[in-house]
PDB file of C-alpha atoms in Angstrom:
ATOM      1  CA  UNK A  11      28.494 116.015 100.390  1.00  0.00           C
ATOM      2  CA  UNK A  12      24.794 114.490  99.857  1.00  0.00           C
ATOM      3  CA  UNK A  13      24.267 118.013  98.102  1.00  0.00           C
ATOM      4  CA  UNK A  14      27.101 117.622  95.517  1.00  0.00           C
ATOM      5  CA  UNK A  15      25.105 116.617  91.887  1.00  0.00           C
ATOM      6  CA  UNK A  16      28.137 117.137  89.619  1.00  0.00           C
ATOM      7  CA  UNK A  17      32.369 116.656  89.756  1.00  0.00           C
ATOM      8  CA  UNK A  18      34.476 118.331  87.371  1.00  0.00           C
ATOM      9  CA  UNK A  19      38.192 117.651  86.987  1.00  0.00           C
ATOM     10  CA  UNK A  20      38.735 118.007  83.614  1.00  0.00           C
ATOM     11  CA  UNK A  21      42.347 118.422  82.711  1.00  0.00           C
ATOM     12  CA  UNK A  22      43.728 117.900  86.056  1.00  0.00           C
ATOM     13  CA  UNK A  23      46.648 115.839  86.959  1.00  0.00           C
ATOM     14  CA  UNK A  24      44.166 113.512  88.832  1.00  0.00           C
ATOM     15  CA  UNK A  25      45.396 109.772  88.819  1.00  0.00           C
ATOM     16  CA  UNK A  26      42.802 107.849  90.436  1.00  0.00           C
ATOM     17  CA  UNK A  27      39.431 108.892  92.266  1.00  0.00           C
ATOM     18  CA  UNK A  28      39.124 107.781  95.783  1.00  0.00           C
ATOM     19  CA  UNK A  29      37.102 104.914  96.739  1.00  0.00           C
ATOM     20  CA  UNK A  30      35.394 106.787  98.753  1.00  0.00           C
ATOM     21  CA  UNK A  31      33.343 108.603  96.014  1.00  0.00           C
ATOM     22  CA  UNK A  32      30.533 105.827  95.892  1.00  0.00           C
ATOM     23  CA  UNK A  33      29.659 107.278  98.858  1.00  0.00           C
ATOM     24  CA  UNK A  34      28.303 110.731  97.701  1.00  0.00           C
ATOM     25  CA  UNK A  35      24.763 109.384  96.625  1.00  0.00           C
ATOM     26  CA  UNK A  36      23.568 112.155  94.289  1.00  0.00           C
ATOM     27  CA  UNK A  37      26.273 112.706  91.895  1.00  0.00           C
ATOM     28  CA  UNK A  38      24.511 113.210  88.744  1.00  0.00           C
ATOM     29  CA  UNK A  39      27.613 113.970  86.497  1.00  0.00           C
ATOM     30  CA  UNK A  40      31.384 113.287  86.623  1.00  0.00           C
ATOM     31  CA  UNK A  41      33.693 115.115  84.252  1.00  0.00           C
ATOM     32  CA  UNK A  42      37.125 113.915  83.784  1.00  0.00           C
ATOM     33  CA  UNK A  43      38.131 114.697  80.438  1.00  0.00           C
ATOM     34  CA  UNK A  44      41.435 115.292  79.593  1.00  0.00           C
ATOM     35  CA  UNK A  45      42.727 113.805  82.774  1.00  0.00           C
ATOM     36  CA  UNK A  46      45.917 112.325  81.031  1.00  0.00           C
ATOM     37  CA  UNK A  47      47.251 110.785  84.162  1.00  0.00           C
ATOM     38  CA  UNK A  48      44.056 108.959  85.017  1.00  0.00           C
ATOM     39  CA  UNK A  49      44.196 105.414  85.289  1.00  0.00           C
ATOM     40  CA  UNK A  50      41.936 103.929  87.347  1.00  0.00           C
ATOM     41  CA  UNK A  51      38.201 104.078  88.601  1.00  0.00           C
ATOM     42  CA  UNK A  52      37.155 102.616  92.238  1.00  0.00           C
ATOM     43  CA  UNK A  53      34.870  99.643  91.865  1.00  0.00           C
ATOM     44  CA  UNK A  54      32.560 101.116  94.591  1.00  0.00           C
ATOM     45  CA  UNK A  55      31.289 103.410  91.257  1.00  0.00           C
ATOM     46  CA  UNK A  56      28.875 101.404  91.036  1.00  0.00           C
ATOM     47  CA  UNK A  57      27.181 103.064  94.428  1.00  0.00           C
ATOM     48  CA  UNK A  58      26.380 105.818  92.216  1.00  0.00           C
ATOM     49  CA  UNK A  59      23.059 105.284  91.555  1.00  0.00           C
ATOM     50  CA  UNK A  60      21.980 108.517  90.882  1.00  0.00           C
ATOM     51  CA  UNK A  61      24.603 108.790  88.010  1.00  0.00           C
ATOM     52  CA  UNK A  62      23.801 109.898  84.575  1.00  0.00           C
ATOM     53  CA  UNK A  63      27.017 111.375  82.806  1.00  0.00           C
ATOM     54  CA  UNK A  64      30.666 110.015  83.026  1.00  0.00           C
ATOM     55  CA  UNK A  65      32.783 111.841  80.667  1.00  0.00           C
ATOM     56  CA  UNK A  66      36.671 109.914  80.028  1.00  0.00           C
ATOM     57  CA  UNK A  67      37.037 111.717  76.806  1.00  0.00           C
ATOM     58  CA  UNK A  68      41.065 112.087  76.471  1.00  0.00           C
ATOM     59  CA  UNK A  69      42.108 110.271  79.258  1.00  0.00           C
ATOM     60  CA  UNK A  70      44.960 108.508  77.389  1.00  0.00           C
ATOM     61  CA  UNK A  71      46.568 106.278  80.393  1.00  0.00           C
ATOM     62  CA  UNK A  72      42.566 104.956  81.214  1.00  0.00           C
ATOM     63  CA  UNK A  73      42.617 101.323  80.201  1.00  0.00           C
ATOM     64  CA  UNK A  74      39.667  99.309  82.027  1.00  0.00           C
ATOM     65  CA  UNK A  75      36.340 100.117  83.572  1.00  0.00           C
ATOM     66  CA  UNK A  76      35.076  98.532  86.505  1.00  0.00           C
ATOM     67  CA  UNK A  77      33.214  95.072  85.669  1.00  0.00           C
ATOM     68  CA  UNK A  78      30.298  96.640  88.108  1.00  0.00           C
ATOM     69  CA  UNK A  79      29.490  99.078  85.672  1.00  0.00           C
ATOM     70  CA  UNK A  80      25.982  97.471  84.524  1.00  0.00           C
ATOM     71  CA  UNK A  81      24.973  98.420  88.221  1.00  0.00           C
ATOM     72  CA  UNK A  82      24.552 102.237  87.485  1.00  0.00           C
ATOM     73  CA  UNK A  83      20.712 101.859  86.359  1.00  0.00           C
ATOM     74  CA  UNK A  84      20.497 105.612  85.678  1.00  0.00           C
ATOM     75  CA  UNK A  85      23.461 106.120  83.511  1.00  0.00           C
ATOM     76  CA  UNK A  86      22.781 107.853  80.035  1.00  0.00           C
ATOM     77  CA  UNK A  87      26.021 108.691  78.490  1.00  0.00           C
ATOM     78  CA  UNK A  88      29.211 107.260  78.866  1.00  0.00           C
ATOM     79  CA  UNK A  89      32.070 108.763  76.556  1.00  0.00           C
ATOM     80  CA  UNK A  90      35.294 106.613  76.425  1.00  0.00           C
ATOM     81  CA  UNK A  91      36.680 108.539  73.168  1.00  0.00           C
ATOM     82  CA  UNK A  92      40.508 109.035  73.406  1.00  0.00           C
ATOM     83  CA  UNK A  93      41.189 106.140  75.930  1.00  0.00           C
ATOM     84  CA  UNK A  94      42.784 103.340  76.090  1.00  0.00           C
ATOM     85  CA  UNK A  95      40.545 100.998  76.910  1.00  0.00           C
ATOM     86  CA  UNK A  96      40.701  97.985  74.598  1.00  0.00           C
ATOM     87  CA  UNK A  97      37.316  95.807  76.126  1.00  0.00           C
ATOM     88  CA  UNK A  98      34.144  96.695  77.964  1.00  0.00           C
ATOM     89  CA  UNK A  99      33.034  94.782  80.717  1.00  0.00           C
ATOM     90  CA  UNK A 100      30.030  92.699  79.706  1.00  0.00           C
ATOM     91  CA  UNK A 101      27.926  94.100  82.555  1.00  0.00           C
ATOM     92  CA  UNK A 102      27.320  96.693  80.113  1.00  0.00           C
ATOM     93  CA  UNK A 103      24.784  95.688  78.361  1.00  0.00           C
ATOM     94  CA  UNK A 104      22.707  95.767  81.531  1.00  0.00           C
ATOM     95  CA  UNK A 105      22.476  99.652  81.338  1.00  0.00           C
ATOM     96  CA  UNK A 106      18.944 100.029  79.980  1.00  0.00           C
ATOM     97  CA  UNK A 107      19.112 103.418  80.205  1.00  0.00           C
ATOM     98  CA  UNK A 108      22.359 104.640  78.187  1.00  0.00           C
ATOM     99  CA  UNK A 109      21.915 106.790  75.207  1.00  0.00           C
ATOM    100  CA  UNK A 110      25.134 107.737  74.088  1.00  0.00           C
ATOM    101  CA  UNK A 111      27.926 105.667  73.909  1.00  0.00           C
ATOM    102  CA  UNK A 112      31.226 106.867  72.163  1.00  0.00           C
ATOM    103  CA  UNK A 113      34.600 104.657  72.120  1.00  0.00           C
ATOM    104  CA  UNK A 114      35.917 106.374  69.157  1.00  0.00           C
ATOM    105  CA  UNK A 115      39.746 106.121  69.421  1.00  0.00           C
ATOM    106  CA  UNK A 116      40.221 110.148  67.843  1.00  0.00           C
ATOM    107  CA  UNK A 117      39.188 112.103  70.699  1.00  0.00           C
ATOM    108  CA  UNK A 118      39.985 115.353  68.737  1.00  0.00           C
ATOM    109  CA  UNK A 119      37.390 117.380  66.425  1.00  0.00           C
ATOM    110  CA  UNK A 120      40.222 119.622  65.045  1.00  0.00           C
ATOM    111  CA  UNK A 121      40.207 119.072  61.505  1.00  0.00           C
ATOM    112  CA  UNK A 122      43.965 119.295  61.466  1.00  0.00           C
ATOM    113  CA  UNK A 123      44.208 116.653  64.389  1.00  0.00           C
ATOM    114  CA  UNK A 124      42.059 114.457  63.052  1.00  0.00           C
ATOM    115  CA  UNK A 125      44.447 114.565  59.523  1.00  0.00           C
ATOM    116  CA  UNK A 126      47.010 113.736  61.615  1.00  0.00           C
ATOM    117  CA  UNK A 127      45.275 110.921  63.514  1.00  0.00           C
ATOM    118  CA  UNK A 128      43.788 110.075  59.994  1.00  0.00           C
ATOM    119  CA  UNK A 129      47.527 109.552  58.846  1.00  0.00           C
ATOM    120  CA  UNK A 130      48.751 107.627  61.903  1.00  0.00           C
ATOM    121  CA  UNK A 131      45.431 105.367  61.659  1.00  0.00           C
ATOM    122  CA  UNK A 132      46.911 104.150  58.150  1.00  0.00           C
ATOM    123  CA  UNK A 133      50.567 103.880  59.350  1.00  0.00           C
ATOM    124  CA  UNK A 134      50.074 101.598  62.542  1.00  0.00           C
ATOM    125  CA  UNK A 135      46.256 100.049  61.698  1.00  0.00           C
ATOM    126  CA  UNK A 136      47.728  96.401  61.519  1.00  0.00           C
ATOM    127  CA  UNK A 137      49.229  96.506  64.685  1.00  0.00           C
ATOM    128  CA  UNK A 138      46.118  98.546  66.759  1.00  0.00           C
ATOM    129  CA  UNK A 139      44.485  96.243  69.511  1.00  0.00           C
ATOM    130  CA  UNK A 140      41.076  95.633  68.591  1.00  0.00           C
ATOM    131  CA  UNK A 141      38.336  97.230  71.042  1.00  0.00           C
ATOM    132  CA  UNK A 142      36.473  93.885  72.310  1.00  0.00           C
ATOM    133  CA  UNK A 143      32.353  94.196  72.622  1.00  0.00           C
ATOM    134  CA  UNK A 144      30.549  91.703  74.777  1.00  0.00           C
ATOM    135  CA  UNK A 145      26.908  91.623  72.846  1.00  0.00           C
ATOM    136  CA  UNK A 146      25.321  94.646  72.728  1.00  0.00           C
ATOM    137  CA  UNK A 147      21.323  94.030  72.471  1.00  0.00           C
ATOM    138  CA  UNK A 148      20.400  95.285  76.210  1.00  0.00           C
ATOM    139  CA  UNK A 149      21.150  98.811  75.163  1.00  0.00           C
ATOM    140  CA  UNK A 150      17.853  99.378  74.161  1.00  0.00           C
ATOM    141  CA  UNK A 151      17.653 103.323  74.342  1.00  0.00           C
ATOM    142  CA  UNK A 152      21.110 103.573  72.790  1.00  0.00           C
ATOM    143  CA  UNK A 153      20.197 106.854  70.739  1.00  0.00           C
ATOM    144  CA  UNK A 154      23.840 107.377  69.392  1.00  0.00           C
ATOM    145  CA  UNK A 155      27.058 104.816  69.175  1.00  0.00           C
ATOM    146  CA  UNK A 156      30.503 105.823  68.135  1.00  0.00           C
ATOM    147  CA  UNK A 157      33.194 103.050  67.478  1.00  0.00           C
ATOM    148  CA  UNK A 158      35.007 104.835  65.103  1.00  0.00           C
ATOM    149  CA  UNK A 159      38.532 103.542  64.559  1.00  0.00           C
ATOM    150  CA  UNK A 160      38.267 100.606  67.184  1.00  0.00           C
ATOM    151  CA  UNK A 161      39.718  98.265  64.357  1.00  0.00           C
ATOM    152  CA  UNK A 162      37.146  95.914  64.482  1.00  0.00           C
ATOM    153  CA  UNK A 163      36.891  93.039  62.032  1.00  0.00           C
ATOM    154  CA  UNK A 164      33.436  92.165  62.590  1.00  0.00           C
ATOM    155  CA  UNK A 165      30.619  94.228  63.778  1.00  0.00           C
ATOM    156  CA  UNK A 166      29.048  94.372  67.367  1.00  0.00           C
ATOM    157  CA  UNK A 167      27.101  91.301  68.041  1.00  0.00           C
ATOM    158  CA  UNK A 168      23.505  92.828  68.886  1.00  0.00           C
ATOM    159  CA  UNK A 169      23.697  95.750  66.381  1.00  0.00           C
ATOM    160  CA  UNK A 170      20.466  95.116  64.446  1.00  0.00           C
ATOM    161  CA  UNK A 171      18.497  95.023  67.467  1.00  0.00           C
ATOM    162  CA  UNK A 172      19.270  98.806  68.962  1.00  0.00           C
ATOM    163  CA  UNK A 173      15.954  99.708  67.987  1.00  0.00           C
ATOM    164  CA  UNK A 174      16.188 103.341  69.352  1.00  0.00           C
ATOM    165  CA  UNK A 175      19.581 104.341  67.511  1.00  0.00           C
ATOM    166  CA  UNK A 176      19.552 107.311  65.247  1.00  0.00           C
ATOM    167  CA  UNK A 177      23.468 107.816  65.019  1.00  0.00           C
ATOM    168  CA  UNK A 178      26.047 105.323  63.952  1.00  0.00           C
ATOM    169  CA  UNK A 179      29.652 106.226  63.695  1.00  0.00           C
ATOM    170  CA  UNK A 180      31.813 102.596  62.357  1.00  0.00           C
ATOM    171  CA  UNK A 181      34.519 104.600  60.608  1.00  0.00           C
ATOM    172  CA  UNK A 182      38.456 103.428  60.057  1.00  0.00           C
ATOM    173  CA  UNK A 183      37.188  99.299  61.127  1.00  0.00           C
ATOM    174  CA  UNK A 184      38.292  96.524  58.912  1.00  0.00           C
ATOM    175  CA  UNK A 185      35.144  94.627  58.873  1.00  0.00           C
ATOM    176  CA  UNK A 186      34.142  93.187  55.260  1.00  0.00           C
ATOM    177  CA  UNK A 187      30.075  93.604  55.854  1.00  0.00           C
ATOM    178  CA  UNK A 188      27.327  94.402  58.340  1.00  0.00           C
ATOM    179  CA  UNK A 189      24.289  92.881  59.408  1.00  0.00           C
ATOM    180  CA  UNK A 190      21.073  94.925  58.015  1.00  0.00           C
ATOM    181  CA  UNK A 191      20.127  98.103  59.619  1.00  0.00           C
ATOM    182  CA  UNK A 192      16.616  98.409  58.160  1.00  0.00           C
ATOM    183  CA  UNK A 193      14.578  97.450  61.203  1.00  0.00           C
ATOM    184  CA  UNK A 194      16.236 100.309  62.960  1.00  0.00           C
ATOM    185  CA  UNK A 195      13.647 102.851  61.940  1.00  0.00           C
ATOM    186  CA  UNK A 196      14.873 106.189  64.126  1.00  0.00           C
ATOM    187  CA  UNK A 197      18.719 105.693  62.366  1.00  0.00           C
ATOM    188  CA  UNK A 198      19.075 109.179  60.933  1.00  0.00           C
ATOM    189  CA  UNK A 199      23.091 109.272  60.072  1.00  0.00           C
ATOM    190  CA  UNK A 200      25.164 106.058  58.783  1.00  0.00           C
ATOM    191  CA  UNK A 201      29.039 106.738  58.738  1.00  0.00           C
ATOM    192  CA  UNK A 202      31.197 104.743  57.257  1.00  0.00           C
ATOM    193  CA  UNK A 203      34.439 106.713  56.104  1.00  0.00           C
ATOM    194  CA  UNK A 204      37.881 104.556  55.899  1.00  0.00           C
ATOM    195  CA  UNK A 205      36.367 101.286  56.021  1.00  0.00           C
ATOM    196  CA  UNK A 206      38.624 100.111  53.784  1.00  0.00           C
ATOM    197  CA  UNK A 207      37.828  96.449  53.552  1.00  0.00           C
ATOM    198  CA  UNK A 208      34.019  96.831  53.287  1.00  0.00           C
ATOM    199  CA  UNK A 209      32.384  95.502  50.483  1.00  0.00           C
ATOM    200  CA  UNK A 210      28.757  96.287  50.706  1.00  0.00           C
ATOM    201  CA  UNK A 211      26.406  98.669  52.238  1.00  0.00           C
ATOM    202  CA  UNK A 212      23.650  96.801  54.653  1.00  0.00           C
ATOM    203  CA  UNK A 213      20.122  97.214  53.910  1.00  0.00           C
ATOM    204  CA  UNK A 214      19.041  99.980  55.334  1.00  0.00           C
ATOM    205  CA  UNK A 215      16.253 101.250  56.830  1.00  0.00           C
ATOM    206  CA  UNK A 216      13.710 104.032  54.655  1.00  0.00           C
ATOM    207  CA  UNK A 217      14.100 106.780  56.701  1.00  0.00           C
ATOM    208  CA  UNK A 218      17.839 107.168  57.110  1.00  0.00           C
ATOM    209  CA  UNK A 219      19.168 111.062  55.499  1.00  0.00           C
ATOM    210  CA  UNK A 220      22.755 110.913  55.617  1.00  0.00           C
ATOM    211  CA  UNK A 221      24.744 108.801  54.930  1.00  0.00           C
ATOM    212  CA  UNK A 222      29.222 109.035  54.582  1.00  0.00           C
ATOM    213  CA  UNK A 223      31.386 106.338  52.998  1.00  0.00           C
ATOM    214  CA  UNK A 224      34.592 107.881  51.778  1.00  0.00           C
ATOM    215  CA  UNK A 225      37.649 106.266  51.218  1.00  0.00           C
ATOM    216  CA  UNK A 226      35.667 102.742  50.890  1.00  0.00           C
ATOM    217  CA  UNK A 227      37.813 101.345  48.223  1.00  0.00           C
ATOM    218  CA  UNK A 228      36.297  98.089  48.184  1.00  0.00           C
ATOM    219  CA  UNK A 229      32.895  99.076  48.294  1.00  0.00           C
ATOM    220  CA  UNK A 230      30.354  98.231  45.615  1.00  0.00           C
ATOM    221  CA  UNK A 231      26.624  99.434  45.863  1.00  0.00           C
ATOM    222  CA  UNK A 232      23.418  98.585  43.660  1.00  0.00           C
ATOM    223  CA  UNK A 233      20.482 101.262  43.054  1.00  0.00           C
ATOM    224  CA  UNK A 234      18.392  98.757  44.544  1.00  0.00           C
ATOM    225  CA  UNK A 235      20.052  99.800  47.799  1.00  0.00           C
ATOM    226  CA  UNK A 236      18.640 102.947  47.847  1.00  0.00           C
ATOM    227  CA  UNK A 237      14.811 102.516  46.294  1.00  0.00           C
ATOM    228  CA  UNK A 238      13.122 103.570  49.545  1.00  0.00           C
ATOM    229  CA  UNK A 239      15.902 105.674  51.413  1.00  0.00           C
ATOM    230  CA  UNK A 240      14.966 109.236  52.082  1.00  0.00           C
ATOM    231  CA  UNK A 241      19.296 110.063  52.048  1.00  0.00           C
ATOM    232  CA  UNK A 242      19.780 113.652  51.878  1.00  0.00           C
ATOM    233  CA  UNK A 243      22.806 113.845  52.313  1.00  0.00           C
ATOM    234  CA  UNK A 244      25.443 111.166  50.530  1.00  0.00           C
ATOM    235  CA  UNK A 245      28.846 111.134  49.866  1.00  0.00           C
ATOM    236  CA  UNK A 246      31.265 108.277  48.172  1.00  0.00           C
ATOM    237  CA  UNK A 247      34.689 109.984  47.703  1.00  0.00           C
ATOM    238  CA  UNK A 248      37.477 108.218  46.785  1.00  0.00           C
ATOM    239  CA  UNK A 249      35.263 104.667  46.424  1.00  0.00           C
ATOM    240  CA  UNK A 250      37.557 103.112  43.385  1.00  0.00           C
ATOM    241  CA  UNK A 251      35.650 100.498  43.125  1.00  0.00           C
ATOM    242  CA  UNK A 252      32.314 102.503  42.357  1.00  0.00           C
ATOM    243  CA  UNK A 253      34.197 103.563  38.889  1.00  0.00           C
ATOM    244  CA  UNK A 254      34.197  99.832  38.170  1.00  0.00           C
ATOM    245  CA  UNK A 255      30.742  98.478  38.684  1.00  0.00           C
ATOM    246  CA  UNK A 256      28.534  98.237  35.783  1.00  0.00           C
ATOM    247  CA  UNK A 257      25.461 100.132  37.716  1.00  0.00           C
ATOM    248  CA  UNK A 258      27.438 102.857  38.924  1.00  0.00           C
ATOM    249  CA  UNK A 259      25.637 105.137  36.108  1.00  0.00           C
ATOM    250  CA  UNK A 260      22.510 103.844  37.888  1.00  0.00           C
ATOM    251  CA  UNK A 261      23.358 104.228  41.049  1.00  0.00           C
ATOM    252  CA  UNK A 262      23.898 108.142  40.992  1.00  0.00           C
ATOM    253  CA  UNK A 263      20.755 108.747  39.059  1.00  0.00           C
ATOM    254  CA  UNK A 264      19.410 107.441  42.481  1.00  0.00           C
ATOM    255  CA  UNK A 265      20.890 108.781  44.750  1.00  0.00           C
ATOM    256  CA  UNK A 266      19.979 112.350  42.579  1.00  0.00           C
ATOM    257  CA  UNK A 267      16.574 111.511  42.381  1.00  0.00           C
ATOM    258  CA  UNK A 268      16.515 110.888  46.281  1.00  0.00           C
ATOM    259  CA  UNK A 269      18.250 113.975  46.581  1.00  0.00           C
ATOM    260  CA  UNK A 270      15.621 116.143  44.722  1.00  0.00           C
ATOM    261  CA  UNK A 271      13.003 114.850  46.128  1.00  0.00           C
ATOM    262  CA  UNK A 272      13.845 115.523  50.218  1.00  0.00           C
ATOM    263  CA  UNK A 273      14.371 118.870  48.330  1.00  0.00           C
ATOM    264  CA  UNK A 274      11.098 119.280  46.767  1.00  0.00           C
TER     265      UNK A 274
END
């Protein structure tokens, strides 16, 4: 078993893995998406230490990771997207080496799922538990973070200081503001969609290209916002309160004139 480097049981019927899995020292990957019957992972995980990937995309019965989970040094991406997991344990910010991190409560790309999730989002928001972070500032080569729809009312304590982030997904979250992202150099892509009770973009940093905020109704912006932005790509659909704000004429001359010049 010392030879096995990667486990998939993706869409199986599997409902726990055996505690003896810490034992198999080289696993480099283990796939369990879609495992809808999944609801528990052995604490002797953490024996992994060879571990890079664990994939829990879809499993919808998955509530709780093990609180050793800061122990696998080597682990890079951990995708909880479709689960029911409501907290992380705060050993996680001990895992220096993760890069990708999605809890994103839509575990679906299909544009007609994600309607339908978009739809049933709106309909039970009020009573969704909130996804509880412990601080987040170890996570130092965090490249990409997905929280999308996690219903949080206030963002991630340690956010500012993910110095190595160049995707951030905080879409559908009730939070009213953020803390600014403009010492966060690499961030390529801000989005933003659904966050209905947000009133104000952070500052953010020059070289960030796209950036997505429909459905913001509360959201006011100045042109000041955007003086040294690079954005590329921009879109404010359905931002009512954009059609209100005495700069809004000023505001989309910016955002054109950023646009032409990435361009030309």
């Amino acid at each position: 078993m010392d030879k096995l480097l990667q486990l998939y049981l993706e869409k199986t019927g599997i409902e726990e893995l055996p505690s003896s899995i810490g034992y198999i020292r080289n696993l480099v990957l283990i796939d369990l998406r879609g495992c809808k019957n999944l609801e528990i992972l052995p604490s002797t995980l953490w024996k992994l230490k060879c571990l890079k990937s664990l994939v829990l995309s879809g499993c919808s019965k998955f509530e709780k990771l093990p609180e050793e989970m800061g122990n696998l040094d080597c682990l890079e991406e951990l995708l909880l997207d479709g689960t029911a997991v409501t907290e992380l344990p705060p050993s996680i910010q001990c895992l220096k080496n993760l890069k990708v991190l999605s809890c994103c409560k839509s575990s679906s790309q299909s544009p007609i799922s994600f309607i339908k999730s978009w739809f049933q989002l709106n309909k039970h928001q009020k009573t969704m538990r909130i996804l509880v972070l412990p601080p987040i500032w170890g996570l130092t080569s965090l490249t990409q973070l997905d929280l999308t729809n996690c219903n949080l009312l206030a963002s991630p304590s340690g956010l500012g200081s993910l110095f190595s982030l160049k995707e951030l997904h905080l879409g559908g979250n009730r939070f009213e503001n953020l803390p600014s992202l403009n010492q966060l150099s690499p961030l390529a892509q801000l989005e933003l969609n659904r966050c209905e009770m947000l009133q104000e973009l952070p500052e953010l940093p020059s070289g960030i290209r796209r950036l997505f905020a429909n459905d913001c109704v509360a959201l006011r912006v100045s042109a000041d916002q955007f003086a040294t932005c690079k954005l590329g790509y921009f879109w404010f659909q359905n931002c009512r309160k954009l059609l209100d704000y005495g700069e809004n004429e000023i505001v989309a001359s910016t955002l054109l004139q950023r646009k032409l010049e990435v361009l030309y």
